[in-house]
mmCIF file of C-alpha atoms in Angstrom:
data_model
loop_
_atom_site.group_PDB
_atom_site.id
_atom_site.type_symbol
_atom_site.label_atom_id
_atom_site.label_comp_id
_atom_site.label_asym_id
_atom_site.label_seq_id
_atom_site.Cartn_x
_atom_site.Cartn_y
_atom_site.Cartn_z
ATOM 1 C CA UNK V 1 -50.335 21.897 -8.363
ATOM 2 C CA UNK V 2 -49.191 24.747 -10.630
ATOM 3 C CA UNK V 3 -51.231 26.426 -13.358
ATOM 4 C CA UNK V 4 -49.718 24.332 -16.151
ATOM 5 C CA UNK V 5 -50.879 21.168 -14.375
ATOM 6 C CA UNK V 6 -54.272 22.532 -13.300
ATOM 7 C CA UNK V 7 -55.568 23.379 -16.766
ATOM 8 C CA UNK V 8 -55.218 19.867 -18.240
ATOM 9 C CA UNK V 9 -56.841 18.465 -15.107
ATOM 10 C CA UNK V 10 -59.816 20.837 -15.506
ATOM 11 C CA UNK V 11 -60.121 19.960 -19.189
ATOM 12 C CA UNK V 12 -59.820 16.211 -18.656
ATOM 13 C CA UNK V 13 -63.563 15.672 -19.061
ATOM 14 C CA UNK V 14 -63.683 17.678 -22.286
ATOM 15 C CA UNK V 15 -60.642 15.988 -23.798
ATOM 16 C CA UNK V 16 -62.093 12.574 -22.961
ATOM 17 C CA UNK V 17 -65.400 13.425 -24.657
ATOM 18 C CA UNK V 18 -65.891 11.509 -27.929
ATOM 19 C CA UNK V 19 -68.268 11.839 -30.905
ATOM 20 C CA UNK V 20 -69.859 8.605 -29.671
ATOM 21 C CA UNK V 21 -70.590 10.234 -26.330
ATOM 22 C CA UNK V 22 -72.186 13.169 -28.137
ATOM 23 C CA UNK V 23 -74.364 10.854 -30.217
ATOM 24 C CA UNK V 24 -75.541 8.921 -27.170
ATOM 25 C CA UNK V 25 -76.326 12.136 -25.291
ATOM 26 C CA UNK V 26 -78.439 13.063 -28.313
ATOM 27 C CA UNK V 27 -80.173 9.670 -28.046
ATOM 28 C CA UNK V 28 -80.849 10.353 -24.367
ATOM 29 C CA UNK V 29 -82.263 13.753 -25.278
ATOM 30 C CA UNK V 30 -84.541 12.164 -27.881
ATOM 31 C CA UNK V 31 -85.874 9.680 -25.317
ATOM 32 C CA UNK V 32 -86.566 12.507 -22.873
ATOM 33 C CA UNK V 33 -88.271 14.521 -25.622
ATOM 34 C CA UNK V 34 -90.482 11.581 -26.566
ATOM 35 C CA UNK V 35 -91.397 11.161 -22.905
ATOM 36 C CA UNK V 36 -92.233 14.826 -22.272
ATOM 37 C CA UNK V 37 -93.559 16.051 -25.615
ATOM 38 C CA UNK V 38 -95.174 12.899 -27.017
ATOM 39 C CA UNK V 39 -95.869 11.290 -23.624
ATOM 40 C CA UNK V 40 -94.526 7.948 -24.903
ATOM 41 C CA UNK V 41 -94.095 5.777 -21.773
ATOM 42 C CA UNK V 42 -92.717 8.784 -19.828
ATOM 43 C CA UNK V 43 -92.401 6.831 -16.582
ATOM 44 C CA UNK V 44 -89.636 4.738 -18.203
ATOM 45 C CA UNK V 45 -88.256 6.661 -21.169
ATOM 46 C CA UNK V 46 -87.563 9.816 -19.139
ATOM 47 C CA UNK V 47 -85.302 8.160 -16.506
ATOM 48 C CA UNK V 48 -83.715 5.942 -19.189
ATOM 49 C CA UNK V 49 -82.893 9.029 -21.251
ATOM 50 C CA UNK V 50 -81.418 10.863 -18.281
ATOM 51 C CA UNK V 51 -79.383 7.817 -17.277
ATOM 52 C CA UNK V 52 -78.097 7.603 -20.850
ATOM 53 C CA UNK V 53 -76.888 11.213 -20.669
ATOM 54 C CA UNK V 54 -75.092 10.565 -17.379
ATOM 55 C CA UNK V 55 -73.453 7.432 -18.786
ATOM 56 C CA UNK V 56 -71.838 9.460 -21.550
ATOM 57 C CA UNK V 57 -70.354 12.258 -19.466
ATOM 58 C CA UNK V 58 -66.726 11.134 -19.168
ATOM 59 C CA UNK V 59 -65.078 10.498 -15.801
ATOM 60 C CA UNK V 60 -68.268 10.954 -13.745
ATOM 61 C CA UNK V 61 -67.755 7.599 -12.047
ATOM 62 C CA UNK V 62 -71.447 7.020 -11.239
ATOM 63 C CA UNK V 63 -71.599 4.017 -13.549
ATOM 64 C CA UNK V 64 -68.470 2.385 -12.127
ATOM 65 C CA UNK V 65 -68.727 -0.635 -9.864
ATOM 66 C CA UNK V 66 -68.532 1.540 -6.732
ATOM 67 C CA UNK V 67 -70.691 4.346 -8.123
ATOM 68 C CA UNK V 68 -74.411 4.868 -7.580
ATOM 69 C CA UNK V 69 -75.534 3.153 -10.770
ATOM 70 C CA UNK V 70 -73.038 0.356 -10.345
ATOM 71 C CA UNK V 71 -74.579 -0.299 -6.937
ATOM 72 C CA UNK V 72 -78.132 -0.092 -8.301
ATOM 73 C CA UNK V 73 -77.209 -2.518 -11.083
ATOM 74 C CA UNK V 74 -75.854 -5.088 -8.636
ATOM 75 C CA UNK V 75 -78.740 -4.698 -6.200
ATOM 76 C CA UNK V 76 -81.682 -4.197 -8.546
ATOM 77 C CA UNK V 77 -80.804 -5.627 -11.963
ATOM 78 C CA UNK V 78 -78.425 -8.513 -11.348
ATOM 79 C CA UNK V 79 -80.737 -9.854 -8.634
ATOM 80 C CA UNK V 80 -83.854 -9.140 -10.781
ATOM 81 C CA UNK V 81 -85.241 -7.140 -7.836
ATOM 82 C CA UNK V 82 -86.555 -4.161 -9.810
ATOM 83 C CA UNK V 83 -88.503 -6.161 -12.451
ATOM 84 C CA UNK V 84 -90.013 -8.331 -9.717
ATOM 85 C CA UNK V 85 -91.141 -5.326 -7.669
ATOM 86 C CA UNK V 86 -92.672 -3.791 -10.785
ATOM 87 C CA UNK V 87 -94.582 -7.010 -11.421
ATOM 88 C CA UNK V 88 -96.137 -6.833 -7.948
ATOM 89 C CA UNK V 89 -97.475 -3.403 -8.898
ATOM 90 C CA UNK V 90 -98.687 -4.598 -12.307
ATOM 91 C CA UNK V 91 -100.505 -7.512 -10.700
ATOM 92 C CA UNK V 92 -102.212 -5.180 -8.253
ATOM 93 C CA UNK V 93 -103.505 -3.111 -11.184
ATOM 94 C CA UNK V 94 -104.889 -5.996 -13.256
ATOM 95 C CA UNK V 95 -108.471 -7.205 -13.099
ATOM 96 C CA UNK V 96 -108.529 -10.772 -14.436
ATOM 97 C CA UNK V 97 -112.340 -10.957 -14.344
ATOM 98 C CA UNK V 98 -112.742 -10.434 -18.132
ATOM 99 C CA UNK V 99 -110.385 -13.368 -18.730
ATOM 100 C CA UNK V 100 -112.092 -15.580 -16.144
ATOM 101 C CA UNK V 101 -115.456 -14.765 -17.720
ATOM 102 C CA UNK V 102 -114.138 -15.643 -21.205
ATOM 103 C CA UNK V 103 -111.462 -18.351 -20.916
ATOM 104 C CA UNK V 104 -111.247 -18.720 -24.686
ATOM 105 C CA UNK V 105 -109.250 -15.488 -24.733
ATOM 106 C CA UNK V 106 -106.304 -17.567 -23.494
ATOM 107 C CA UNK V 107 -105.902 -18.742 -27.108
ATOM 108 C CA UNK V 108 -105.341 -15.183 -28.311
ATOM 109 C CA UNK V 109 -102.825 -14.582 -25.528
ATOM 110 C CA UNK V 110 -100.925 -17.688 -26.613
ATOM 111 C CA UNK V 111 -100.994 -16.664 -30.285
ATOM 112 C CA UNK V 112 -99.581 -13.281 -29.286
ATOM 113 C CA UNK V 113 -96.280 -14.947 -28.370
ATOM 114 C CA UNK V 114 -95.628 -16.534 -31.787
ATOM 115 C CA UNK V 115 -93.227 -13.801 -32.833
ATOM 116 C CA UNK V 116 -90.951 -14.562 -29.874
ATOM 117 C CA UNK V 117 -90.071 -17.982 -31.202
ATOM 118 C CA UNK V 118 -90.082 -16.967 -34.876
ATOM 119 C CA UNK V 119 -87.649 -14.151 -34.163
ATOM 120 C CA UNK V 120 -85.473 -16.464 -32.055
ATOM 121 C CA UNK V 121 -85.000 -18.721 -35.084
ATOM 122 C CA UNK V 122 -84.250 -15.760 -37.369
ATOM 123 C CA UNK V 123 -81.785 -14.242 -34.907
ATOM 124 C CA UNK V 124 -79.846 -17.499 -34.679
ATOM 125 C CA UNK V 125 -79.708 -17.652 -38.477
ATOM 126 C CA UNK V 126 -78.263 -14.129 -38.449
ATOM 127 C CA UNK V 127 -75.452 -15.233 -36.158
ATOM 128 C CA UNK V 128 -76.655 -14.399 -32.660
ATOM 129 C CA UNK V 129 -75.904 -17.098 -30.064
ATOM 130 C CA UNK V 130 -78.980 -18.959 -28.829
ATOM 131 C CA UNK V 131 -79.025 -17.186 -25.451
ATOM 132 C CA UNK V 132 -78.927 -13.744 -27.092
ATOM 133 C CA UNK V 133 -81.437 -14.735 -29.780
ATOM 134 C CA UNK V 134 -83.898 -15.833 -27.083
ATOM 135 C CA UNK V 135 -83.492 -12.554 -25.224
ATOM 136 C CA UNK V 136 -84.090 -10.583 -28.415
ATOM 137 C CA UNK V 137 -87.206 -12.603 -29.263
ATOM 138 C CA UNK V 138 -88.860 -11.750 -25.926
ATOM 139 C CA UNK V 139 -89.015 -8.102 -27.033
ATOM 140 C CA UNK V 140 -91.944 -9.123 -29.228
ATOM 141 C CA UNK V 141 -94.167 -9.683 -26.213
ATOM 142 C CA UNK V 142 -93.838 -5.940 -25.460
ATOM 143 C CA UNK V 143 -93.338 -6.737 -21.805
ATOM 144 C CA UNK V 144 -90.511 -4.636 -20.393
ATOM 145 C CA UNK V 145 -89.989 -6.379 -17.027
ATOM 146 C CA UNK V 146 -90.033 -9.839 -18.643
ATOM 147 C CA UNK V 147 -87.579 -8.711 -21.332
ATOM 148 C CA UNK V 148 -85.226 -7.350 -18.665
ATOM 149 C CA UNK V 149 -85.611 -10.461 -16.502
ATOM 150 C CA UNK V 150 -84.751 -12.814 -19.384
ATOM 151 C CA UNK V 151 -81.922 -10.644 -20.727
ATOM 152 C CA UNK V 152 -80.345 -10.343 -17.279
ATOM 153 C CA UNK V 153 -80.184 -14.128 -17.013
ATOM 154 C CA UNK V 154 -79.293 -15.015 -20.601
ATOM 155 C CA UNK V 155 -77.643 -12.014 -22.249
ATOM 156 C CA UNK V 156 -76.596 -9.257 -19.821
ATOM 157 C CA UNK V 157 -74.344 -7.817 -22.539
ATOM 158 C CA UNK V 158 -77.470 -6.848 -24.515
ATOM 159 C CA UNK V 159 -79.549 -5.636 -21.583
ATOM 160 C CA UNK V 160 -79.549 -1.936 -22.507
ATOM 161 C CA UNK V 161 -80.664 -2.199 -26.171
ATOM 162 C CA UNK V 162 -83.205 -4.907 -25.311
ATOM 163 C CA UNK V 163 -84.729 -2.802 -22.529
ATOM 164 C CA UNK V 164 -84.812 0.330 -24.691
ATOM 165 C CA UNK V 165 -86.400 -1.586 -27.579
ATOM 166 C CA UNK V 166 -89.026 -3.229 -25.354
ATOM 167 C CA UNK V 167 -90.146 -0.001 -23.699
ATOM 168 C CA UNK V 168 -89.886 2.066 -26.881
ATOM 169 C CA UNK V 169 -92.097 -0.341 -28.817
ATOM 170 C CA UNK V 170 -94.508 -0.465 -25.867
ATOM 171 C CA UNK V 171 -94.891 3.289 -26.181
ATOM 172 C CA UNK V 172 -95.397 2.942 -29.944
ATOM 173 C CA UNK V 173 -98.225 0.385 -29.762
ATOM 174 C CA UNK V 174 -100.774 2.976 -31.040
ATOM 175 C CA UNK V 175 -98.528 3.652 -34.038
ATOM 176 C CA UNK V 176 -97.244 0.176 -34.950
ATOM 177 C CA UNK V 177 -100.359 -1.953 -34.488
ATOM 178 C CA UNK V 178 -103.129 -0.063 -36.393
ATOM 179 C CA UNK V 179 -101.608 -0.544 -39.893
ATOM 180 C CA UNK V 180 -101.302 -4.289 -39.236
ATOM 181 C CA UNK V 181 -104.851 -4.413 -37.904
ATOM 182 C CA UNK V 182 -106.196 -2.738 -41.040
ATOM 183 C CA UNK V 183 -104.029 -4.879 -43.336
ATOM 184 C CA UNK V 184 -105.037 -8.238 -41.860
ATOM 185 C CA UNK V 185 -108.747 -7.617 -41.201
ATOM 186 C CA UNK V 186 -111.571 -6.447 -43.400
ATOM 187 C CA UNK V 187 -113.917 -3.595 -42.604
ATOM 188 C CA UNK V 188 -116.717 -6.116 -42.157
ATOM 189 C CA UNK V 189 -114.644 -8.083 -39.634
ATOM 190 C CA UNK V 190 -113.709 -4.963 -37.702
ATOM 191 C CA UNK V 191 -117.386 -4.067 -37.388
ATOM 192 C CA UNK V 192 -118.383 -7.378 -35.763
ATOM 193 C CA UNK V 193 -120.233 -6.580 -32.567
ATOM 194 C CA UNK V 194 -119.737 -8.650 -29.451
ATOM 195 C CA UNK V 195 -122.366 -7.749 -26.831
ATOM 196 C CA UNK V 196 -120.826 -8.221 -23.424
ATOM 197 C CA UNK V 197 -123.037 -10.165 -21.082
ATOM 198 C CA UNK V 198 -120.463 -10.999 -18.429
ATOM 199 C CA UNK V 199 -120.584 -14.399 -16.808
ATOM 200 C CA UNK V 200 -120.540 -13.766 -13.076
ATOM 201 C CA UNK V 201 -117.074 -14.185 -11.579
ATOM 202 C CA UNK V 202 -117.253 -14.807 -7.859
ATOM 203 C CA UNK V 203 -114.956 -13.218 -5.318
ATOM 204 C CA UNK V 204 -113.760 -16.684 -4.352
ATOM 205 C CA UNK V 205 -112.723 -17.405 -7.956
ATOM 206 C CA UNK V 206 -110.846 -14.119 -8.180
ATOM 207 C CA UNK V 207 -108.950 -14.915 -4.973
ATOM 208 C CA UNK V 208 -108.169 -18.502 -5.937
ATOM 209 C CA UNK V 209 -107.014 -17.556 -9.441
ATOM 210 C CA UNK V 210 -103.614 -16.054 -8.496
ATOM 211 C CA UNK V 211 -102.898 -18.917 -6.092
ATOM 212 C CA UNK V 212 -103.782 -21.618 -8.630
ATOM 213 C CA UNK V 213 -101.863 -19.899 -11.451
ATOM 214 C CA UNK V 214 -98.751 -19.631 -9.272
ATOM 215 C CA UNK V 215 -98.913 -23.326 -8.384
ATOM 216 C CA UNK V 216 -99.592 -24.520 -11.932
ATOM 217 C CA UNK V 217 -96.947 -22.344 -13.587
ATOM 218 C CA UNK V 218 -94.480 -23.055 -10.801
ATOM 219 C CA UNK V 219 -94.832 -26.801 -11.356
ATOM 220 C CA UNK V 220 -94.890 -26.690 -15.167
ATOM 221 C CA UNK V 221 -92.431 -23.857 -15.842
ATOM 222 C CA UNK V 222 -90.301 -23.314 -12.709
ATOM 223 C CA UNK V 223 -88.122 -20.728 -14.459
ATOM 224 C CA UNK V 224 -91.176 -18.460 -14.819
ATOM 225 C CA UNK V 225 -92.076 -18.708 -11.128
ATOM 226 C CA UNK V 226 -90.286 -15.545 -9.923
ATOM 227 C CA UNK V 227 -92.174 -13.326 -12.379
ATOM 228 C CA UNK V 228 -95.548 -15.065 -12.277
ATOM 229 C CA UNK V 229 -95.516 -15.323 -8.487
ATOM 230 C CA UNK V 230 -94.883 -11.599 -8.031
ATOM 231 C CA UNK V 231 -97.557 -10.771 -10.615
ATOM 232 C CA UNK V 232 -100.015 -13.044 -8.814
ATOM 233 C CA UNK V 233 -98.997 -11.737 -5.385
ATOM 234 C CA UNK V 234 -99.912 -8.232 -6.513
ATOM 235 C CA UNK V 235 -103.228 -9.513 -7.869
ATOM 236 C CA UNK V 236 -103.948 -11.359 -4.628
ATOM 237 C CA UNK V 237 -103.360 -8.127 -2.690
ATOM 238 C CA UNK V 238 -105.964 -6.504 -4.923
ATOM 239 C CA UNK V 239 -108.590 -9.234 -4.864
ATOM 240 C CA UNK V 240 -108.361 -10.237 -1.204
ATOM 241 C CA UNK V 241 -109.953 -6.912 -0.167
ATOM 242 C CA UNK V 242 -108.235 -7.088 3.232
ATOM 243 C CA UNK V 243 -104.924 -5.326 2.503
ATOM 244 C CA UNK V 244 -106.060 -2.266 0.608
ATOM 245 C CA UNK V 245 -103.113 -0.193 1.839
ATOM 246 C CA UNK V 246 -100.624 -2.803 0.563
ATOM 247 C CA UNK V 247 -102.418 -3.011 -2.774
ATOM 248 C CA UNK V 248 -102.313 0.765 -3.202
ATOM 249 C CA UNK V 249 -98.644 0.890 -2.154
ATOM 250 C CA UNK V 250 -97.784 -1.838 -4.662
ATOM 251 C CA UNK V 251 -99.536 0.084 -7.434
ATOM 252 C CA UNK V 252 -97.989 3.444 -6.560
ATOM 253 C CA UNK V 253 -94.989 3.889 -4.246
ATOM 254 C CA UNK V 254 -93.345 0.475 -4.724
ATOM 255 C CA UNK V 255 -93.895 0.293 -8.480
ATOM 256 C CA UNK V 256 -92.906 3.927 -9.030
ATOM 257 C CA UNK V 257 -89.681 3.751 -7.023
ATOM 258 C CA UNK V 258 -88.665 0.469 -8.666
ATOM 259 C CA UNK V 259 -89.490 1.872 -12.113
ATOM 260 C CA UNK V 260 -87.460 5.035 -11.467
ATOM 261 C CA UNK V 261 -84.379 3.130 -10.331
ATOM 262 C CA UNK V 262 -84.794 0.566 -13.106
ATOM 263 C CA UNK V 263 -84.997 3.303 -15.737
ATOM 264 C CA UNK V 264 -81.947 5.303 -14.702
ATOM 265 C CA UNK V 265 -79.925 2.127 -14.152
ATOM 266 C CA UNK V 266 -80.777 0.782 -17.617
ATOM 267 C CA UNK V 267 -79.968 4.193 -19.070
ATOM 268 C CA UNK V 268 -76.627 4.211 -17.273
ATOM 269 C CA UNK V 269 -75.585 1.112 -19.236
ATOM 270 C CA UNK V 270 -76.082 2.947 -22.548
ATOM 271 C CA UNK V 271 -72.510 4.141 -22.936
ATOM 272 C CA UNK V 272 -71.222 4.820 -26.427
ATOM 273 C CA UNK V 273 -68.726 1.965 -26.222
ATOM 274 C CA UNK V 274 -71.395 -0.645 -25.415
ATOM 275 C CA UNK V 275 -74.389 0.721 -27.348
ATOM 276 C CA UNK V 276 -73.036 1.990 -30.669
ATOM 277 C CA UNK V 277 -72.576 -1.216 -32.631
ATOM 278 C CA UNK V 278 -74.316 -3.327 -35.252
ATOM 279 C CA UNK V 279 -75.758 -5.643 -32.601
ATOM 280 C CA UNK V 280 -77.862 -2.772 -31.271
ATOM 281 C CA UNK V 281 -79.256 -2.032 -34.731
ATOM 282 C CA UNK V 282 -79.981 -5.721 -35.234
ATOM 283 C CA UNK V 283 -81.788 -5.905 -31.889
ATOM 284 C CA UNK V 284 -83.984 -2.920 -32.722
ATOM 285 C CA UNK V 285 -84.928 -4.379 -36.123
ATOM 286 C CA UNK V 286 -85.497 -7.918 -34.833
ATOM 287 C CA UNK V 287 -87.485 -6.617 -31.859
ATOM 288 C CA UNK V 288 -89.785 -4.700 -34.201
ATOM 289 C CA UNK V 289 -90.165 -7.818 -36.351
ATOM 290 C CA UNK V 290 -91.040 -9.893 -33.266
ATOM 291 C CA UNK V 291 -93.681 -7.329 -32.299
ATOM 292 C CA UNK V 292 -95.177 -7.381 -35.809
ATOM 293 C CA UNK V 293 -95.216 -11.195 -35.907
ATOM 294 C CA UNK V 294 -96.894 -11.404 -32.492
ATOM 295 C CA UNK V 295 -99.585 -8.956 -33.603
ATOM 296 C CA UNK V 296 -100.080 -10.717 -36.943
ATOM 297 C CA UNK V 297 -100.343 -14.161 -35.333
ATOM 298 C CA UNK V 298 -102.963 -12.892 -32.893
ATOM 299 C CA UNK V 299 -104.983 -11.279 -35.678
ATOM 300 C CA UNK V 300 -104.837 -14.390 -37.867
ATOM 301 C CA UNK V 301 -106.027 -16.595 -35.015
ATOM 302 C CA UNK V 302 -108.731 -14.013 -34.368
ATOM 303 C CA UNK V 303 -109.855 -14.368 -37.995
ATOM 304 C CA UNK V 304 -109.961 -18.146 -37.613
ATOM 305 C CA UNK V 305 -112.009 -17.830 -34.431
ATOM 306 C CA UNK V 306 -114.344 -15.438 -36.249
ATOM 307 C CA UNK V 307 -114.940 -18.061 -38.948
ATOM 308 C CA UNK V 308 -115.390 -20.923 -36.486
ATOM 309 C CA UNK V 309 -117.795 -18.847 -34.372
ATOM 310 C CA UNK V 310 -119.763 -17.864 -37.482
ATOM 311 C CA UNK V 311 -118.933 -14.215 -37.174
ATOM 312 C CA UNK V 312 -119.501 -13.707 -33.477
ATOM 313 C CA UNK V 313 -115.860 -13.004 -32.526
ATOM 314 C CA UNK V 314 -114.178 -9.825 -33.727
ATOM 315 C CA UNK V 315 -110.672 -10.703 -35.010
ATOM 316 C CA UNK V 316 -109.299 -7.360 -33.796
ATOM 317 C CA UNK V 317 -109.115 -8.983 -30.372
ATOM 318 C CA UNK V 318 -106.067 -10.887 -31.583
ATOM 319 C CA UNK V 319 -104.019 -7.694 -31.504
ATOM 320 C CA UNK V 320 -104.683 -7.431 -27.769
ATOM 321 C CA UNK V 321 -102.989 -10.775 -27.150
ATOM 322 C CA UNK V 322 -99.620 -9.144 -26.531
ATOM 323 C CA UNK V 323 -98.506 -8.129 -23.052
ATOM 324 C CA UNK V 324 -98.698 -4.343 -23.447
ATOM 325 C CA UNK V 325 -101.344 -3.829 -20.768
ATOM 326 C CA UNK V 326 -103.622 -1.912 -20.948
ATOM 327 C CA UNK V 327 -102.547 -0.069 -24.124
ATOM 328 C CA UNK V 328 -103.211 -2.923 -26.558
ATOM 329 C CA UNK V 329 -106.655 -3.611 -25.108
ATOM 330 C CA UNK V 330 -107.657 0.033 -25.261
ATOM 331 C CA UNK V 331 -106.343 0.342 -28.812
ATOM 332 C CA UNK V 332 -108.462 -2.597 -29.992
ATOM 333 C CA UNK V 333 -111.551 -1.043 -28.414
ATOM 334 C CA UNK V 334 -110.778 2.278 -30.117
ATOM 335 C CA UNK V 335 -110.229 0.652 -33.518
ATOM 336 C CA UNK V 336 -113.588 -1.103 -33.267
ATOM 337 C CA UNK V 337 -115.344 2.145 -32.360
ATOM 338 C CA UNK V 338 -113.648 3.958 -35.217
ATOM 339 C CA UNK V 339 -115.541 1.589 -37.507
ATOM 340 C CA UNK V 340 -118.765 1.529 -35.475
ATOM 341 C CA UNK V 341 -119.428 3.908 -32.592
ATOM 342 C CA UNK V 342 -121.824 1.422 -30.996
ATOM 343 C CA UNK V 343 -119.315 -1.437 -30.974
ATOM 344 C CA UNK V 344 -117.921 -1.860 -27.457
ATOM 345 C CA UNK V 345 -115.073 -4.374 -27.307
ATOM 346 C CA UNK V 346 -113.177 -3.082 -24.284
ATOM 347 C CA UNK V 347 -114.027 -5.890 -21.859
ATOM 348 C CA UNK V 348 -113.379 -8.567 -24.480
ATOM 349 C CA UNK V 349 -110.090 -6.884 -25.380
ATOM 350 C CA UNK V 350 -109.021 -6.720 -21.749
ATOM 351 C CA UNK V 351 -109.632 -10.442 -21.469
ATOM 352 C CA UNK V 352 -107.232 -11.057 -24.369
ATOM 353 C CA UNK V 353 -104.774 -8.472 -23.039
ATOM 354 C CA UNK V 354 -104.547 -10.020 -19.574
ATOM 355 C CA UNK V 355 -104.151 -13.434 -21.215
ATOM 356 C CA UNK V 356 -101.221 -11.977 -23.168
ATOM 357 C CA UNK V 357 -99.684 -10.735 -19.923
ATOM 358 C CA UNK V 358 -99.734 -14.248 -18.478
ATOM 359 C CA UNK V 359 -98.597 -15.866 -21.719
ATOM 360 C CA UNK V 360 -95.586 -13.571 -22.094
ATOM 361 C CA UNK V 361 -94.325 -14.500 -18.633
ATOM 362 C CA UNK V 362 -94.755 -18.190 -19.381
ATOM 363 C CA UNK V 363 -93.029 -17.793 -22.751
ATOM 364 C CA UNK V 364 -90.107 -16.116 -21.001
ATOM 365 C CA UNK V 365 -89.947 -19.018 -18.544
ATOM 366 C CA UNK V 366 -90.031 -21.576 -21.360
ATOM 367 C CA UNK V 367 -87.139 -19.811 -23.094
ATOM 368 C CA UNK V 368 -85.136 -19.716 -19.875
ATOM 369 C CA UNK V 369 -85.712 -23.439 -19.389
ATOM 370 C CA UNK V 370 -84.847 -24.372 -22.980
ATOM 371 C CA UNK V 371 -81.811 -22.144 -23.337
ATOM 372 C CA UNK V 372 -80.383 -22.692 -19.868
ATOM 373 C CA UNK V 373 -80.345 -26.431 -20.497
ATOM 374 C CA UNK V 374 -78.134 -25.933 -23.562
ATOM 375 C CA UNK V 375 -75.591 -23.575 -21.936
#
């Protein structure tokens, strides 16, 4: 190869670089900055941002079918392996005792999924096909693995923006929810104290819970079984007290490796050609709306429960009914203490938050069942 042929070959990457690539590399840089500087969900946003940068370097080949990320996509995303492994780790981290001690919190978890179905209807009215509208609606649960699981099955074309929206809004829970909490509750309601006198939850009940939930959900909503079973498997590892090493591995090594590969693989799908379009903007807006509707529905049910209980239930608990565990629960506890330093709602909030985790998985399964039957 002579000099006249060598120079164009060396400059091939530069000449193939487009303004869209530059913009997406900037987006990747912003995600990395948010992860490092603001500490917004760094475990996901950092690898997603780096994967996004790699996806927009022309001619690298890592995102091709035979490249590293192409392989990871086929092995970990198309098969739903990565979300399922992450759910084992999440289950091993969750203590369902607050929910078992206060079963009424299930109502707040259910209310926290309202936005999913409201946004589905709106998205279809805006022209999205039913399968894509359902995938967009699940963003409202603020449950990244469930959003990815549903999108992979129903709308793989929209996987990248849906995943980015779900994890971005999860990181923004402390920013998005407080204004809604102040708008929809009064100062008097936010100051309602709920002394926590926990009903004893036996070890046997804690062990039986994940087994019973898996059986019930598996029979009622089979499409949700993969997610709920892995979540419950992780919880069973935790509560059995006989496989401590497996429980710790699920919470750390397994979850961390799966999250790393999931993040960079999702980021690698964020090429300029697939990400820079009006659908992406619509997904981000509709996902935010779904999140707001879920929060509002939970708060409004919380207000109703406060009235029916004659002021013994703090309506702020409704905001914890989404799946963003444990951020939403901690935020509710903080908001209550901002109004009254002696008001301790954390255990109540965790009951609602864990209920939201279960409800989001079931809602995803219901959508898969309903939409799959129409395709």
